[in-house]
Coordinates of C-alpha atoms and ligand atoms in Angstrom, one line a residue:
M13 CA -152.0 -75.7 -34.6
F14 CA -148.5 -74.4 -33.9
D15 CA -147.5 -75.7 -30.5
L16 CA -145.5 -73.1 -28.7
G17 CA -144.7 -75.5 -25.8
I18 CA -142.9 -77.9 -28.1
Q19 CA -141.0 -75.0 -29.7
G20 CA -139.8 -73.9 -26.3
F21 CA -138.6 -77.4 -25.7
F22 CA -136.4 -77.5 -28.8
D23 CA -135.1 -74.1 -28.0
D24 CA -133.6 -75.0 -24.7
I25 CA -133.6 -78.8 -24.1
A26 CA -130.8 -78.8 -21.6
G27 CA -132.3 -75.8 -19.8
L28 CA -135.6 -77.4 -19.5
F29 CA -134.3 -80.6 -18.1
T30 CA -132.1 -79.0 -15.5
T31 CA -134.0 -75.9 -14.9
P32 CA -137.7 -75.8 -14.2
R33 CA -139.2 -72.5 -15.2
V34 CA -142.5 -70.8 -15.0
L35 CA -144.1 -67.5 -16.1
G36 CA -146.2 -65.6 -13.6
I37 CA -148.7 -63.3 -15.4
D38 CA -150.7 -60.6 -13.8
M39 CA -153.3 -59.3 -16.2
G40 CA -154.6 -55.9 -14.9
T41 CA -157.0 -53.6 -16.5
V42 CA -154.4 -51.1 -17.6
S43 CA -151.3 -53.2 -17.7
M44 CA -150.0 -56.7 -18.1
K45 CA -147.0 -57.9 -16.2
M46 CA -145.0 -61.0 -16.5
V47 CA -142.0 -62.6 -14.7
E48 CA -140.1 -65.6 -15.8
V49 CA -138.6 -67.4 -12.8
S50 CA -136.3 -70.5 -12.9
K51 CA -135.1 -72.8 -10.2
K52 CA -131.7 -74.5 -10.4
V53 CA -130.7 -76.6 -7.5
D54 CA -132.1 -74.3 -4.8
V55 CA -131.6 -71.0 -6.4
L56 CA -134.5 -69.0 -7.8
T57 CA -133.6 -66.6 -10.6
L58 CA -135.6 -63.8 -12.2
E59 CA -134.8 -64.7 -15.8
N60 CA -136.9 -62.1 -17.5
Y61 CA -139.8 -59.7 -16.9
G62 CA -142.1 -57.7 -19.0
I63 CA -144.6 -54.9 -18.4
L64 CA -147.0 -54.0 -21.1
E65 CA -149.1 -50.9 -20.5
T66 CA -152.2 -50.4 -22.4
R67 CA -152.6 -46.7 -22.5
E68 CA -155.7 -47.1 -24.6
Y69 CA -157.9 -46.3 -21.6
L70 CA -156.5 -42.7 -21.7
N71 CA -158.0 -42.1 -25.1
R72 CA -161.5 -43.0 -23.9
G73 CA -161.7 -39.5 -22.6
N74 CA -162.6 -38.6 -19.1
A75 CA -165.6 -40.8 -18.9
A76 CA -166.4 -41.9 -15.3
I77 CA -165.1 -45.3 -14.5
Q78 CA -167.6 -47.8 -15.7
T79 CA -167.8 -51.2 -14.4
S80 CA -167.6 -52.5 -18.0
S81 CA -164.1 -51.1 -18.2
L82 CA -163.1 -53.5 -15.5
K83 CA -163.9 -56.4 -17.7
I84 CA -161.2 -58.0 -19.8
S85 CA -162.4 -59.3 -23.1
E86 CA -160.7 -62.2 -24.9
R87 CA -160.6 -60.1 -28.0
E88 CA -158.5 -57.4 -26.3
A89 CA -156.4 -59.6 -24.0
I90 CA -155.2 -62.2 -26.5
P91 CA -153.2 -59.9 -28.8
L92 CA -151.7 -58.1 -25.8
L93 CA -150.6 -61.3 -24.2
K94 CA -149.1 -62.4 -27.5
K95 CA -147.3 -59.2 -27.8
L96 CA -145.9 -59.5 -24.3
I97 CA -144.6 -63.0 -25.1
E98 CA -143.2 -61.9 -28.4
E99 CA -141.2 -59.2 -26.9
T100 CA -139.9 -61.0 -23.8
K101 CA -139.2 -64.3 -25.6
P102 CA -139.5 -66.5 -22.5
H103 CA -138.1 -70.0 -22.5
T104 CA -141.2 -71.7 -21.3
R105 CA -144.9 -71.5 -22.1
Q106 CA -146.0 -72.7 -18.7
V107 CA -148.1 -70.0 -16.9
I108 CA -149.5 -69.3 -13.5
A109 CA -151.9 -66.4 -13.8
S110 CA -154.1 -64.4 -11.5
I111 CA -157.8 -63.5 -11.3
P112 CA -158.0 -59.9 -10.4
S113 CA -159.2 -59.1 -6.9
F114 CA -162.2 -57.1 -8.3
A115 CA -163.5 -60.2 -10.1
A116 CA -163.8 -62.1 -6.8
F117 CA -166.0 -61.9 -3.8
F118 CA -164.5 -62.0 -0.3
V119 CA -166.7 -62.8 2.7
T120 CA -166.1 -63.6 6.3
I121 CA -168.6 -65.9 7.9
D122 CA -169.1 -67.4 11.4
I123 CA -170.6 -70.9 11.8
P124 CA -171.0 -73.0 15.0
A125 CA -168.3 -75.6 15.5
I126 CA -169.5 -78.7 13.6
P127 CA -167.8 -81.9 12.4
D128 CA -165.3 -81.2 9.5
A129 CA -167.4 -83.3 7.1
E130 CA -170.3 -80.9 7.4
V131 CA -168.4 -77.6 7.1
G132 CA -168.6 -77.4 3.3
K133 CA -172.3 -77.7 3.2
A134 CA -172.9 -75.2 6.0
I135 CA -170.5 -72.7 4.3
Q136 CA -172.2 -73.0 1.0
F137 CA -175.5 -72.5 2.6
Q138 CA -174.5 -69.3 4.3
A139 CA -172.5 -68.0 1.4
R140 CA -175.7 -67.7 -0.6
Q141 CA -176.7 -64.7 1.5
Y142 CA -173.5 -62.8 0.6
I143 CA -172.6 -63.7 -2.9
P144 CA -174.8 -62.0 -5.5
I145 CA -174.6 -64.8 -8.0
P146 CA -175.9 -68.4 -7.8
I147 CA -173.7 -70.6 -5.7
T148 CA -173.6 -73.2 -8.4
E149 CA -171.9 -70.7 -10.7
V150 CA -169.0 -69.9 -8.4
S151 CA -165.9 -71.7 -7.3
L152 CA -165.6 -71.3 -3.6
E153 CA -162.6 -71.7 -1.4
W154 CA -162.4 -71.2 2.4
V155 CA -160.0 -71.2 5.2
K156 CA -160.6 -71.2 8.9
I157 CA -159.2 -68.0 10.4
S158 CA -160.2 -68.1 14.0
E159 CA -162.2 -69.8 16.7
F160 CA -164.2 -68.0 19.4
Q161 CA -167.1 -68.2 21.8
N162 CA -170.2 -66.1 21.0
E163 CA -172.2 -64.2 23.5
R164 CA -174.2 -67.3 24.3
G165 CA -171.0 -69.2 25.1
Q166 CA -171.4 -71.3 21.9
S167 CA -168.2 -72.4 20.2
M168 CA -167.9 -70.7 16.8
H169 CA -165.5 -70.9 13.8
R170 CA -164.8 -68.0 11.6
Y171 CA -164.0 -68.7 7.9
F172 CA -162.7 -66.4 5.2
L173 CA -164.3 -67.3 1.8
T174 CA -163.1 -66.4 -1.7
A175 CA -165.6 -66.9 -4.5
V176 CA -164.8 -66.6 -8.1
P177 CA -167.5 -66.8 -10.8
T178 CA -167.0 -69.9 -12.9
A179 CA -167.5 -67.7 -16.0
I180 CA -164.4 -65.7 -15.1
V181 CA -162.3 -68.9 -14.7
K182 CA -163.5 -70.0 -18.1
K183 CA -162.7 -66.7 -19.7
Y184 CA -159.2 -66.6 -18.3
T185 CA -158.5 -70.1 -19.4
A186 CA -159.7 -69.3 -22.9
I187 CA -157.5 -66.1 -23.0
F188 CA -154.3 -68.0 -22.2
K189 CA -155.1 -70.9 -24.5
G190 CA -155.9 -68.3 -27.2
A191 CA -152.4 -66.8 -26.7
G192 CA -150.7 -70.2 -27.1
L193 CA -149.8 -70.5 -23.4
R194 CA -150.2 -73.5 -21.1
L195 CA -152.1 -72.3 -18.0
V196 CA -151.1 -74.6 -15.1
S197 CA -152.8 -72.7 -12.4
L198 CA -155.0 -69.7 -11.7
E199 CA -155.4 -68.0 -8.4
V200 CA -156.9 -64.9 -7.0
E201 CA -154.4 -62.0 -7.0
T202 CA -154.6 -61.4 -3.2
A203 CA -153.1 -64.9 -2.6
A204 CA -150.2 -64.1 -5.0
L205 CA -149.5 -60.8 -3.2
A206 CA -149.5 -62.4 0.2
R207 CA -147.0 -65.1 -1.0
A208 CA -144.6 -62.6 -2.6
L209 CA -144.6 -60.0 0.1
I210 CA -145.1 -61.7 3.4
G211 CA -143.4 -64.4 5.4
N212 CA -145.1 -66.4 8.2
T213 CA -143.6 -64.3 10.9
N214 CA -144.4 -60.8 9.7
P215 CA -146.6 -58.5 11.8
I216 CA -150.2 -58.1 10.9
T217 CA -150.0 -56.1 7.6
M218 CA -152.3 -54.4 5.3
I219 CA -151.4 -54.5 1.7
M220 CA -152.8 -51.7 -0.4
D221 CA -152.8 -52.5 -4.1
I222 CA -153.5 -49.3 -6.0
G223 CA -154.2 -50.3 -9.6
G224 CA -155.5 -48.4 -12.5
Q225 CA -159.2 -49.0 -11.9
S226 CA -159.4 -50.4 -8.4
T227 CA -157.7 -50.5 -5.1
A228 CA -157.6 -53.6 -2.9
F229 CA -157.0 -53.6 0.8
I230 CA -155.7 -57.0 2.0
V231 CA -155.1 -57.8 5.6
I232 CA -152.6 -60.5 6.2
E233 CA -151.9 -62.2 9.4
G234 CA -149.5 -65.1 9.9
G235 CA -148.9 -65.3 6.1
A236 CA -152.6 -65.8 5.3
V237 CA -155.1 -63.5 3.8
K238 CA -157.7 -62.6 6.5
R239 CA -159.8 -59.9 4.9
V240 CA -160.1 -58.1 1.6
T241 CA -162.1 -55.0 0.7
Q242 CA -162.0 -53.0 -2.5
S243 CA -162.6 -49.5 -3.8
D244 CA -163.2 -48.1 -7.2
Y245 CA -161.0 -45.2 -6.4
A246 CA -157.5 -45.8 -7.8
G247 CA -154.8 -44.5 -10.1
S248 CA -157.1 -43.3 -12.9
T249 CA -159.3 -41.4 -10.4
L250 CA -156.2 -39.3 -9.7
T251 CA -155.4 -38.8 -13.3
Q252 CA -159.0 -37.7 -14.0
A253 CA -158.9 -35.3 -11.1
L254 CA -155.8 -33.6 -12.5
S255 CA -157.1 -33.5 -16.0
R256 CA -160.3 -31.8 -14.8
T257 CA -158.8 -29.2 -12.5
L258 CA -155.9 -28.3 -14.8
D259 CA -158.1 -28.6 -17.9
I260 CA -155.5 -30.7 -19.7
S261 CA -155.9 -34.0 -21.6
A262 CA -155.9 -37.2 -19.7
K263 CA -152.7 -38.2 -21.4
R264 CA -150.9 -35.1 -20.2
A265 CA -152.4 -35.4 -16.7
E266 CA -151.1 -39.0 -16.5
E267 CA -147.7 -37.8 -17.5
L268 CA -147.7 -35.0 -15.0
K269 CA -148.9 -37.2 -12.2
R270 CA -146.2 -39.7 -12.8
R271 CA -143.4 -37.2 -13.1
K272 CA -144.3 -35.0 -10.2
G273 CA -146.8 -36.8 -8.0
L274 CA -147.8 -35.0 -4.8
L275 CA -144.6 -33.1 -4.8
G276 CA -144.9 -31.0 -7.9
S277 CA -146.7 -28.0 -9.2
G278 CA -148.2 -27.5 -12.6
G279 CA -147.5 -23.8 -13.4
E280 CA -148.7 -21.9 -10.3
Y281 CA -150.8 -24.8 -9.1
E282 CA -149.9 -27.4 -6.5
L283 CA -150.8 -30.8 -8.0
S284 CA -151.5 -32.0 -4.5
T285 CA -154.5 -29.7 -4.3
S286 CA -156.4 -31.7 -6.9
L287 CA -154.9 -35.1 -6.0
L288 CA -155.3 -35.2 -2.3
P289 CA -159.1 -35.2 -2.0
F290 CA -159.2 -38.3 -4.1
L291 CA -156.2 -39.9 -2.4
D292 CA -158.0 -39.2 0.9
V293 CA -161.0 -41.2 -0.3
I294 CA -158.7 -44.2 -0.9
I295 CA -157.1 -43.7 2.5
Q296 CA -160.4 -43.5 4.2
E297 CA -161.5 -46.7 2.7
G298 CA -158.3 -48.2 3.9
E299 CA -159.0 -46.9 7.4
R300 CA -162.4 -48.4 7.4
A301 CA -161.0 -51.8 6.3
R302 CA -158.5 -51.5 9.2
R303 CA -161.2 -50.6 11.8
D304 CA -163.5 -53.4 10.6
Y305 CA -160.6 -55.9 10.9
E306 CA -159.4 -54.7 14.2
R307 CA -162.9 -54.7 15.7
A308 CA -163.7 -58.2 14.4
S309 CA -160.4 -59.8 15.4
G310 CA -159.5 -57.8 18.5
K311 CA -156.0 -57.4 17.0
Q312 CA -154.1 -54.4 15.6
I313 CA -152.7 -53.9 12.1
E314 CA -149.1 -52.9 12.6
E315 CA -147.8 -52.1 9.1
I316 CA -148.9 -51.2 5.7
M317 CA -147.3 -51.9 2.3
V318 CA -148.4 -50.2 -0.9
V319 CA -148.1 -52.0 -4.2
G320 CA -149.5 -51.6 -7.7
G321 CA -148.7 -48.8 -10.2
G322 CA -150.3 -46.2 -7.9
A323 CA -147.6 -47.0 -5.2
N324 CA -145.1 -45.1 -7.4
L325 CA -146.9 -41.8 -6.7
K326 CA -144.2 -39.4 -5.5
G327 CA -144.7 -38.3 -1.9
L328 CA -147.2 -41.1 -1.2
E329 CA -145.3 -42.9 1.5
T330 CA -144.8 -39.8 3.7
Y331 CA -148.4 -38.7 3.3
L332 CA -149.7 -42.2 4.1
K333 CA -147.6 -42.5 7.2
N334 CA -148.9 -39.2 8.5
Q335 CA -152.5 -39.9 7.7
M336 CA -152.7 -43.5 8.9
H337 CA -150.1 -43.5 11.7
L338 CA -148.9 -46.8 10.6
K339 CA -145.4 -48.0 9.8
V340 CA -145.2 -48.0 6.0
R341 CA -143.0 -50.8 4.9
T342 CA -141.3 -50.8 1.5
P343 CA -142.4 -53.9 -0.4
D344 CA -139.8 -56.3 -1.4
A345 CA -141.3 -58.8 -3.8
L346 CA -138.0 -59.8 -5.4
W347 CA -136.0 -60.8 -2.3
R348 CA -136.2 -64.5 -3.0
V349 CA -134.8 -64.3 -6.5
R350 CA -131.4 -63.7 -7.9
R351 CA -131.4 -61.1 -10.6
S352 CA -129.1 -59.3 -13.0
A353 CA -127.2 -56.3 -11.7
E354 CA -128.4 -54.3 -14.6
I355 CA -131.9 -54.0 -13.2
E356 CA -130.8 -52.8 -9.8
P357 CA -131.6 -49.1 -10.3
I358 CA -135.3 -50.0 -11.1
V359 CA -135.7 -52.7 -8.5
P360 CA -137.7 -50.4 -6.1
A361 CA -140.3 -49.8 -8.9
L362 CA -140.3 -53.5 -9.9
N363 CA -140.9 -54.5 -6.3
T364 CA -144.3 -52.7 -6.3
E365 CA -145.3 -53.4 -9.9
L366 CA -144.2 -57.0 -10.2
A367 CA -145.4 -58.2 -6.8
S368 CA -148.5 -60.1 -8.1
A369 CA -146.6 -61.7 -11.0
M370 CA -143.8 -62.7 -8.7
G371 CA -146.2 -64.3 -6.2
L372 CA -147.8 -66.3 -9.0
A373 CA -144.5 -67.7 -10.2
L374 CA -143.4 -68.5 -6.7
R375 CA -146.5 -70.7 -6.3
K376 CA -144.6 -73.3 -8.4
F377 CA -141.5 -73.3 -6.2
L378 CA -142.5 -72.6 -2.6
Ligands
ATP3 N1 -145.0 -43.0 -11.2 C1 -146.3 -43.1 -11.0 N2 -146.9 -42.2 -10.2 C2 -148.3 -42.3 -10.0 N3 -149.1 -43.2 -10.5 C3 -148.5 -44.1 -11.3 C4 -147.1 -44.2 -11.6 N4 -146.9 -45.2 -12.4 C5 -148.0 -45.8 -12.6 N5 -149.0 -45.2 -12.0 C6 -150.5 -45.5 -12.0 O1 -150.7 -46.9 -11.7 C7 -151.9 -47.3 -12.3 C8 -151.7 -48.6 -12.9 O2 -151.4 -49.5 -11.9 P1 -151.3 -51.0 -12.2 O3 -150.3 -51.2 -13.3 O4 -151.0 -51.7 -10.9 O5 -152.8 -51.3 -12.7 P2 -153.5 -52.6 -13.1 O6 -153.1 -53.7 -12.2 O7 -153.5 -52.9 -14.5 O8 -155.0 -52.2 -12.7 P3 -156.1 -52.9 -11.8 O9 -155.4 -53.5 -10.7 O10 -157.1 -51.8 -11.5 O11 -156.6 -53.9 -12.8 C9 -152.3 -46.2 -13.3 O12 -153.4 -45.5 -12.8 C10 -151.1 -45.3 -13.3 O13 -151.4 -44.0 -13.5
MG4 MG1 -153.5 -54.7 -10.5

């Protein structure tokens, strides 16, 4: 087989020896995003990036979101990935990729303080109750997020668990292999977002990742992910709402949504009239995640950051600030990397869209 890794080597021998590089690839359900980051001495540089949108979903009509549409098949993903690589021509084939949040399970569990050696077993035992697939078929990770005394005065430890079905890990590994890439590491998208957007000293922040098919609400405290909840209401829900109320094709609705967002009107009609009820559902789910976190931790979420394609909705920031009464901080996923002056005008959009991909690449260097 043609070994793309070797080819890259011959392309840029000097570069490879002096400049370690990596690709961060975020494979979403409606788009694939890639960044190429290099490190020379102590300087990180954004060498290249690519965003490949798969508008195909728009042609599937206005069918309600089906869970099957959330599944990425090898047959669909490999050619797209190859296309992304062909067009961006990166100088490395080494990849760090993400498993989408919706493919993982996130659970918070409390167990009595026990010796470290016994924690794993206790967690696995409890996790069975919350994870709807056999524990032998998931990879499980956990971090301790707090210690407290329960009402009986017993010392308890609280853990945040992330479980990913082994089948998903296998599928992603096969996709990257099939596209001729060398996958060096896979992580859940929430961890990549936290790395890209948050430093250790930030206030307690909720990241709202509004994608095409799902929205994730991620609470981050002290640089670590403490809670994740998800919703099936996302960007395509808004497009479908416009398409229905204005009786226009999904393609046209998508275009209108992007061009005008909450601020525009379609003829006599305020677009916000059809968008807001659905946006409100997303916001309510965010509010619920916030309340749950605040109740369980006794701490307050201070800021919110919106990422994902849906974050580009015009008028969203102001609306969100008024609804949630939280400081809305503009995400800055690219602050650690040097970049070409040419891309400066689109940096605000890249900050929201490339956040996951950037976090993945940074895993190699931070
Ligand atoms: N300018 C814009 N205004 C409003 N919505 C936008 C804009 N640009 C992109 N979107 C929406 O962003 C969504 C895609 O977001 P993103 O690229 O983050 O999805 P994804 O990561 O592939 O999806 P998922 O996370 O669900 O797998 C689409 O619904 C699209 O309509
Ligand atoms: Mg996404």
